Short mmCIF file of C-alpha atoms in Angstrom, two decimals:
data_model
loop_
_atom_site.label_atom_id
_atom_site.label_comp_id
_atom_site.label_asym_id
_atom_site.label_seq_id
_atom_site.Cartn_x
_atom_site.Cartn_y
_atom_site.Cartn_z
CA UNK P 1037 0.00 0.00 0.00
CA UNK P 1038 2.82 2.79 0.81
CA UNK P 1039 3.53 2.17 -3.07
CA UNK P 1040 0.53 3.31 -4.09
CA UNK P 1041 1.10 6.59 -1.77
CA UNK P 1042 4.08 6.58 -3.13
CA UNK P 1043 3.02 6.60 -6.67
CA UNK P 1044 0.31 9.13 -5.86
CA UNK P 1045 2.93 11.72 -4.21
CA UNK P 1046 4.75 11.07 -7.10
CA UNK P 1047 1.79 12.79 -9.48
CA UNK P 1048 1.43 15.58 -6.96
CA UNK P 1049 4.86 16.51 -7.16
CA UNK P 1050 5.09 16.22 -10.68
CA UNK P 1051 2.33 18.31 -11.49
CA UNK P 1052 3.77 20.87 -9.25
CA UNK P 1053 7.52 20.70 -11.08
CA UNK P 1054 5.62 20.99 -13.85
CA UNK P 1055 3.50 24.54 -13.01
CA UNK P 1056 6.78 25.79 -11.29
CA UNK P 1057 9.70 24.73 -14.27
CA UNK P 1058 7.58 23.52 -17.38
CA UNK P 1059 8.30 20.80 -20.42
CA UNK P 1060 11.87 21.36 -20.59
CA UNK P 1061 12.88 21.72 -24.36
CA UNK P 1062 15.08 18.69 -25.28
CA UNK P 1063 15.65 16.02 -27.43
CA UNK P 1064 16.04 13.35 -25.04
CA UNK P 1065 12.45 14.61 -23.56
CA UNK P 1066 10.90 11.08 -22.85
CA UNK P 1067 8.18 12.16 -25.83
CA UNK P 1068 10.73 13.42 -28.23
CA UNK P 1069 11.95 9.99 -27.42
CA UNK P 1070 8.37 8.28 -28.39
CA UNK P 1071 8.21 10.18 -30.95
CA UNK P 1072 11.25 9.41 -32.89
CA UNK P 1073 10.30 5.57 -32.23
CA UNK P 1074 7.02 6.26 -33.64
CA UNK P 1075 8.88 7.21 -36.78
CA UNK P 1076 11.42 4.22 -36.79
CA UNK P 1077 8.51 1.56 -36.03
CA UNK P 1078 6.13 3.13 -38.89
CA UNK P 1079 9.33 2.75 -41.59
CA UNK P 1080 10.06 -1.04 -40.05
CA UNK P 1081 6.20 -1.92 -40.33
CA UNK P 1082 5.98 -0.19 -44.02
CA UNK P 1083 8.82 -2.35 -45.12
CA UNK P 1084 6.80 -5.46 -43.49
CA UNK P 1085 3.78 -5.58 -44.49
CA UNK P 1086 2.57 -5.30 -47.59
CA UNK P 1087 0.86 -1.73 -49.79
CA UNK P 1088 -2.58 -2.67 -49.94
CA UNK P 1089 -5.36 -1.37 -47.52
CA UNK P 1090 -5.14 -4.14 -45.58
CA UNK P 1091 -1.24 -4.58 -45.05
CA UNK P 1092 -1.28 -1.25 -44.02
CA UNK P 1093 -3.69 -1.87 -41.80
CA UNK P 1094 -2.38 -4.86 -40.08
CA UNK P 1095 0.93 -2.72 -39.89
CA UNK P 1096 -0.46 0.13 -38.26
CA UNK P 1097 -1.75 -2.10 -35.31
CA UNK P 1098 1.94 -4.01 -35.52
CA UNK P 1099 3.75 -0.37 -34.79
CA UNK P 1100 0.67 0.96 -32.73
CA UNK P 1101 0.90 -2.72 -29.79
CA UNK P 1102 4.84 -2.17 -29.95
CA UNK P 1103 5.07 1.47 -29.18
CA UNK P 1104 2.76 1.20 -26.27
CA UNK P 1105 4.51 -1.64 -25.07
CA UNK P 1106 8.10 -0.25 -25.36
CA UNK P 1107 6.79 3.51 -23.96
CA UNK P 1108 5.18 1.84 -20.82
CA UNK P 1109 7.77 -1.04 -19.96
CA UNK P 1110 10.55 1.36 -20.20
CA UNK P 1111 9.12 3.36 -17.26
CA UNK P 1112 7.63 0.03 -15.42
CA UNK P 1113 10.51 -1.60 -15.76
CA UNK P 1114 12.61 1.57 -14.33
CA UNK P 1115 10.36 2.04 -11.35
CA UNK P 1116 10.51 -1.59 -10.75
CA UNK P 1117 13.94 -1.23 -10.40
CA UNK P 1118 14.45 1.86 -8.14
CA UNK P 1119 11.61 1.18 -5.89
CA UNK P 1120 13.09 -2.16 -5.15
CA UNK P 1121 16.41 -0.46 -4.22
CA UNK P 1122 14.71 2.75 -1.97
CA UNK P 1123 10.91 3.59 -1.64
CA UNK P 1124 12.09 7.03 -1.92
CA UNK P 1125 14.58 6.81 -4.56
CA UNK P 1126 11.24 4.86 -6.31
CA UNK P 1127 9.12 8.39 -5.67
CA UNK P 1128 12.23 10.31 -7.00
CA UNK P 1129 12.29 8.66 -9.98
CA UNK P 1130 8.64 8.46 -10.73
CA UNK P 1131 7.80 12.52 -9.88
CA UNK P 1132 10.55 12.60 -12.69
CA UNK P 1133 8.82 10.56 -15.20
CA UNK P 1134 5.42 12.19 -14.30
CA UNK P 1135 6.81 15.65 -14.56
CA UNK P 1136 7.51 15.02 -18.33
CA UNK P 1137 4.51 13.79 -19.35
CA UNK P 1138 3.00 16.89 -18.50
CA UNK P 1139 2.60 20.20 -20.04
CA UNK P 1140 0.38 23.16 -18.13
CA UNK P 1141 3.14 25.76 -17.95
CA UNK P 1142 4.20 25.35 -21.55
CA UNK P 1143 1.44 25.33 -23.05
CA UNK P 1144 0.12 28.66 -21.03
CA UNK P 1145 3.42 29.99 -22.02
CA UNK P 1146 3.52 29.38 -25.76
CA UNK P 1147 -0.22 30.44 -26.16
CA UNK P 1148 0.15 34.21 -23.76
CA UNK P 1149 3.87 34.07 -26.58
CA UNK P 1150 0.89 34.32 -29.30
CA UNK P 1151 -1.19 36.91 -27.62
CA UNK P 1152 2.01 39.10 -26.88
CA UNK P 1153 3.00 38.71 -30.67
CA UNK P 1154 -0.18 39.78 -31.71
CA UNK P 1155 0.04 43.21 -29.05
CA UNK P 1156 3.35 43.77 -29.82
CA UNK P 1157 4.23 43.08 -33.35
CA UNK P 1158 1.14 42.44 -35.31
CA UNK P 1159 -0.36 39.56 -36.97
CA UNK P 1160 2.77 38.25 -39.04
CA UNK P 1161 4.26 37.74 -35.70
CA UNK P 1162 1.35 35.93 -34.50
CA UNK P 1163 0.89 33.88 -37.12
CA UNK P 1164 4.79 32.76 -36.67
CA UNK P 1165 3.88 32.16 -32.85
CA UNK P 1166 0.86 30.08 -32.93
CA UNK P 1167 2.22 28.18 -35.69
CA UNK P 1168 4.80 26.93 -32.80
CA UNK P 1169 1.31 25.51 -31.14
CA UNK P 1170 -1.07 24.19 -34.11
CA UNK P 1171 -1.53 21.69 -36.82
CA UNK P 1172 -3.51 23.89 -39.45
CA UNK P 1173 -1.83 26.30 -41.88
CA UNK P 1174 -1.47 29.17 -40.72
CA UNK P 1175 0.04 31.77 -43.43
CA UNK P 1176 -3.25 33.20 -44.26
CA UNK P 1177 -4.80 33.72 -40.58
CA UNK P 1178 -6.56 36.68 -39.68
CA UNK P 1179 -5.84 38.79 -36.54
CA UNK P 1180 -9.06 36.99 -35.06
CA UNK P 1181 -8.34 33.46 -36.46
CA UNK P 1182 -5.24 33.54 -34.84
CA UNK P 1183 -6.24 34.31 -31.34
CA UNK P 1184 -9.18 31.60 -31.64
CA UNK P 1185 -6.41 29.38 -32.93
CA UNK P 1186 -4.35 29.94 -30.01
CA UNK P 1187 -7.64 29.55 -27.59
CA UNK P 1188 -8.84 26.30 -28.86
CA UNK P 1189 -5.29 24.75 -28.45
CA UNK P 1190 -4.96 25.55 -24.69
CA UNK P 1191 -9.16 24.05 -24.28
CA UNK P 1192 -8.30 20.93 -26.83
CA UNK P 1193 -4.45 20.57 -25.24
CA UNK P 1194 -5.57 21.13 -21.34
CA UNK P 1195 -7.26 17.71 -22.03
CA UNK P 1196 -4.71 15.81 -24.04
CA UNK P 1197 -1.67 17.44 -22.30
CA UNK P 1198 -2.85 17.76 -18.41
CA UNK P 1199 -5.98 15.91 -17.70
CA UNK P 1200 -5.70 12.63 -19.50
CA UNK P 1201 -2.14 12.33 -18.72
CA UNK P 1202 -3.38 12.47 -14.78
CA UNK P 1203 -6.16 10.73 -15.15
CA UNK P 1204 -4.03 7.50 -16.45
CA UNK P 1205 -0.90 8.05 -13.62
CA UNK P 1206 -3.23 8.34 -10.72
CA UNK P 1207 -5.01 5.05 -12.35
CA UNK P 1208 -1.64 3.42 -13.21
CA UNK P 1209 0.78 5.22 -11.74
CA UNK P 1210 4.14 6.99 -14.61
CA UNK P 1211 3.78 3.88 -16.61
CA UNK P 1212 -0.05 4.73 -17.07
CA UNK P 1213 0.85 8.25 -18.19
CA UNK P 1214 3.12 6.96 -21.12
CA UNK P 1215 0.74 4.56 -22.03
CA UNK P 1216 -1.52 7.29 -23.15
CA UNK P 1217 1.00 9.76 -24.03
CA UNK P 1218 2.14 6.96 -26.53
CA UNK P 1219 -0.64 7.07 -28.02
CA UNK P 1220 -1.76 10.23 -28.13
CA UNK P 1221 1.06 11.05 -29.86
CA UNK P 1222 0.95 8.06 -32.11
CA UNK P 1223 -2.48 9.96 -33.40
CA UNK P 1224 -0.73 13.28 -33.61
CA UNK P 1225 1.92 11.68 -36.25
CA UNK P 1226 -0.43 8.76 -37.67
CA UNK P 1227 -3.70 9.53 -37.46
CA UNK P 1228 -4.64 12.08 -40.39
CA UNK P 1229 -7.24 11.12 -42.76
CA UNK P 1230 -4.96 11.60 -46.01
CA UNK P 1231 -3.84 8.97 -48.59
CA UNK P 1232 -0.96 7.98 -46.59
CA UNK P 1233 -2.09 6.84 -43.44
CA UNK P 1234 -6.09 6.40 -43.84
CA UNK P 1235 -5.06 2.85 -43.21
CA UNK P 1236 -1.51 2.78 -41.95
CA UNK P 1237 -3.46 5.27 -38.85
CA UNK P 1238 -6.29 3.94 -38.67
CA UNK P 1239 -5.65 1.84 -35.49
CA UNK P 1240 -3.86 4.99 -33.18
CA UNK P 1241 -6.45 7.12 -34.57
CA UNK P 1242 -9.38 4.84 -33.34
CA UNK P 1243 -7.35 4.01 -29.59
CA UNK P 1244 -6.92 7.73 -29.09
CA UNK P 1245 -10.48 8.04 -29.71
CA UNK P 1246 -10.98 5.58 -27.03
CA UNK P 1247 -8.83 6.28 -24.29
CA UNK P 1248 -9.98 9.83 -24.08
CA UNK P 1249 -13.61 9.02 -24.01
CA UNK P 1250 -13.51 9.27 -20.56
CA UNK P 1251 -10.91 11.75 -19.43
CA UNK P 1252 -11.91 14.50 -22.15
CA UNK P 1253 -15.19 14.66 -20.58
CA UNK P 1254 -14.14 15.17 -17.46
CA UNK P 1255 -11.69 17.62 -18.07
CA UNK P 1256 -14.99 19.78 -20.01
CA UNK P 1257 -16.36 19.11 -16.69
CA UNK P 1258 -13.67 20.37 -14.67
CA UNK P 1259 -13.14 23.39 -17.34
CA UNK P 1260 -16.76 24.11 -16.67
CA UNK P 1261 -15.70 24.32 -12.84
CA UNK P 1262 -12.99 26.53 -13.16
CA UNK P 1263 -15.10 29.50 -15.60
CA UNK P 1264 -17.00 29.89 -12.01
CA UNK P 1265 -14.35 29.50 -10.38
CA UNK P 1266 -12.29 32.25 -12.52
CA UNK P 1267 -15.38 34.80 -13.02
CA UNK P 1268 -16.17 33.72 -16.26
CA UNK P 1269 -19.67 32.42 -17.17
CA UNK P 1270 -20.33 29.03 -16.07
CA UNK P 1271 -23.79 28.68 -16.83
CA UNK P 1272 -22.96 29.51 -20.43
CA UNK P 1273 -20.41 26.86 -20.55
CA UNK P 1274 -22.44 23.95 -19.37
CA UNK P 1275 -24.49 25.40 -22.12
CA UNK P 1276 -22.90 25.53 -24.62
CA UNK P 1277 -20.76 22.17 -23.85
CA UNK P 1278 -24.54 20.48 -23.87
CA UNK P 1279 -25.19 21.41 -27.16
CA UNK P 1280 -22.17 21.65 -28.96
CA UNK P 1281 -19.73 19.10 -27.14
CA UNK P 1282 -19.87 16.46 -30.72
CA UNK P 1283 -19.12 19.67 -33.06
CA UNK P 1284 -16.28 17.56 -34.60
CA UNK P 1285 -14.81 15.01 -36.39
CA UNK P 1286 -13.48 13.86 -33.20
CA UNK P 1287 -15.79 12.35 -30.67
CA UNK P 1288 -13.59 14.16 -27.98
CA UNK P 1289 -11.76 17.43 -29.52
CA UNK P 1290 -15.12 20.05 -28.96
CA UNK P 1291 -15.59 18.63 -25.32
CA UNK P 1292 -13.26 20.69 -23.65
CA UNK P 1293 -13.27 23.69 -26.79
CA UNK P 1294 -17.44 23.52 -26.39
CA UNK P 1295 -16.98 24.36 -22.62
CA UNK P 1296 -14.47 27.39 -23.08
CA UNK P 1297 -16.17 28.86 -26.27
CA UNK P 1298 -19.24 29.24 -23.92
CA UNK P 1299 -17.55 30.67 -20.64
CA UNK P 1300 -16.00 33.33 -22.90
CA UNK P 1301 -18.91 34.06 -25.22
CA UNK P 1302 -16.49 33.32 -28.13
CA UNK P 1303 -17.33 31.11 -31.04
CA UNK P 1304 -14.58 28.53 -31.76
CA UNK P 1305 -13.90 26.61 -34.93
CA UNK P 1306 -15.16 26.36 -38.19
CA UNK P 1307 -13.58 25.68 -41.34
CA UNK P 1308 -9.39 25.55 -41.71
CA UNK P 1309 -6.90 24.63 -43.69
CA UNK P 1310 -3.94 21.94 -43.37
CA UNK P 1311 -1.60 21.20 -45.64
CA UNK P 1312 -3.22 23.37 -48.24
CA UNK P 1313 -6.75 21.80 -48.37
CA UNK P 1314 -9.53 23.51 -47.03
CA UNK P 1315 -11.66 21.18 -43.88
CA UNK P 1316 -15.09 22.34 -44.08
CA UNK P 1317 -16.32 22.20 -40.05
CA UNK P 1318 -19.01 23.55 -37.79
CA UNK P 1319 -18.87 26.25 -35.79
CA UNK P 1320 -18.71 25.53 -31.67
CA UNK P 1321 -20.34 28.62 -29.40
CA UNK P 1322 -22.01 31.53 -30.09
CA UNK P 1323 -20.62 34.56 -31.79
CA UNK P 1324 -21.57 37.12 -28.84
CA UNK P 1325 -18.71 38.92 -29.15
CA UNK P 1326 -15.57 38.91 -30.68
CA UNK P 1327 -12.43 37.08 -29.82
CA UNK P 1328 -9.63 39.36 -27.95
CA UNK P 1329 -6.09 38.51 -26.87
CA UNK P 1330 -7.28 38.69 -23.34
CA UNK P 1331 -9.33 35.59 -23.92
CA UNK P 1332 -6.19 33.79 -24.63
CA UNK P 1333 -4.82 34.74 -21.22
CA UNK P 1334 -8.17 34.14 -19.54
CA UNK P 1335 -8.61 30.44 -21.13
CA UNK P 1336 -5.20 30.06 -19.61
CA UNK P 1337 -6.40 30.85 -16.28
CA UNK P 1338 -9.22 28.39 -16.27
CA UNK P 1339 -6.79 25.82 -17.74
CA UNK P 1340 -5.02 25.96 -15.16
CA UNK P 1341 -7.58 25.98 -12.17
CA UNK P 1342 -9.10 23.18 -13.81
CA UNK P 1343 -6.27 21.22 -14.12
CA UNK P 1344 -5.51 21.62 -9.77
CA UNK P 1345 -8.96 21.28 -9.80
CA UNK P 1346 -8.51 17.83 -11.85
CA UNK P 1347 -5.74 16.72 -10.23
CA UNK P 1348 -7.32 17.39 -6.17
CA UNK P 1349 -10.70 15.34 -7.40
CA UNK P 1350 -8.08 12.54 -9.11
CA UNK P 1351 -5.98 12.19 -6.48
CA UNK P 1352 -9.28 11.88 -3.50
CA UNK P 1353 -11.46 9.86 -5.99
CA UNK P 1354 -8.38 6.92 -5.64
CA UNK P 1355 -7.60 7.49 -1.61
CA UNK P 1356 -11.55 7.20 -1.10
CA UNK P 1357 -11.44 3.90 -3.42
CA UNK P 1358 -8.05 2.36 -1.28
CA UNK P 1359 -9.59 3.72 2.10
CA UNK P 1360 -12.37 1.39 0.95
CA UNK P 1361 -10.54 -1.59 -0.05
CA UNK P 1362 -9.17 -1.32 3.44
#
């Protein structure tokens, strides 16, 4: 039992490295280090398996199974290790690994980077800065597209980046987080609907899907929490989250951007382009006003508060269940 404690001090102090020192820019970063894997494993399963839709199928699941296996029995296998030496050279260790696979202070300081662009040298040099921070083209953004660019990252990325990553080491403990963290970012790389990995994707794009059913709801929920909690409007947000929480292609992505689009009275979305092709998508929110670099920094705030908030009702949720299983 004092290795679950262990394991759950372990999250705390990770999540509080990570609001005091951020993701530390490297590329031995344990991610970096997934990612570059992810790359390695896709050319070995291309060479394997056969071109047709179903070889690349079969070899997207064949590199999907072995980086999850490889990015979570690294750090089991590690912890397994140290905690057998010293319970507290165990804790050391796994605050370590937990600290990595989050990203609160980074992401609040690469989106306020776009905001303070925008203020302080116009919109090419916000357009440079969120580009640092999203997936879509952005050469042709307007002054406004940029700042809801930059706000729908920090709603979409608190999820992916804080709360699922908690949710899955207070489950599992560091092993947990990488487990999702592999594949989340195995969907990042993999998981676009183009000609080259419709198939080859197919599989991350469908597990990331899956494992943040849960824990992209209940960051919305939390994110909901923290607009009354920050002065924002909360009642607007549960709105608004209601009706437009499956406003994308992704059964998960307008969850958390449904929730902040209402507590700011800012409509999120709509169509954008990636890779030079035009995605036609709805709208999430209502246009009550218009979007303002302030609403960057406010979004931040709530992202933040919701993630403490996430991480308090994580971390009693699993003492209450242990208290009960004695």
């Amino acid at each position: 039992m004092r290795f679950v404690f262990a394991s759950l001090l372990a999250v705390i102090i990770g999540f509080a490295a990570d609001l005091v020192f951020g993701d530390p820019s490297s590329r031995f970063h344990p991610i970096c280090l997934i990612g570059n894997f992810i790359s390695y494993m896709e050319k070995t399963a291309r060479r394997i398996f056969p071109e047709t839709p179903k070889g690349e199928r079969a070899g997207g699941v064949f590199c999907g199974l072995t980086v999850i296996l490889v990015s979570a029995g690294i750090p089991l296998f590690l912890l397994l290790f140290f905690y057998r030496i010293s319970i507290f050279l165990g804790l050391a260790a796994e605050a370590v690994l937990c600290y990595f696979a989050l990203s609160a202070k980074t992401l609040k300081k690469e989106s306020v980077h776009v905001a303070e662009a925008l203020e302080e040298e116009g919109l090419e040099a916000g357009r440079k800065a969120v580009s640092r921070i999203v997936g879509r083209d952005t050469q042709s953004l307007t002054r406004e597209g940029v700042m809801k660019a930059a706000v729908e990252t920090v709603a979409e990325n608190y999820s992916d980046g804080v709360a699922a990553p908690l949710f899955y080491m207070i489950l599992l403990g560091a092993p947990g987080g990488y487990f999702y963290k592999s594949i989340n970012t195995m969907d990042s790389m993999l998981g676009y609907k183009n000609e080259r990995y419709l198939n080859f994707g197919r599989f991350a794009a469908k597990l990331d899907d899956a494992v943040n059913f849960i824990p992209a709801r209940l960051a919305a929920l939390f994110l909901i929490l923290s607009a009354f909690l920050c002065g924002q409007d909360g009642k607007m947000a549960w709105k608004i989250f209601r009706r437009d929480r499956f406003n994308h292609a992704s059964p998960n992505s307008a969850q958390t951007e449904s929730a902040a689009a209402g507590a700011l009275h800012v409509q999120l979305a709509g169509d954008a382009w990636y890779f030079g092709k035009l995605y036609k998508k709805p709208v999430i929110g209502d246009d009550i006003r218009q979007v303002e670099t302030e609403d960057i920094r406010r979004i931040n705030q709530m992202m933040i508060t919701a993630s403490a908030v996430a991480l308090a009702v994580f971390v009693c949720a699993k003492t209450f269940l242990l208290w009960l299983c004695g």
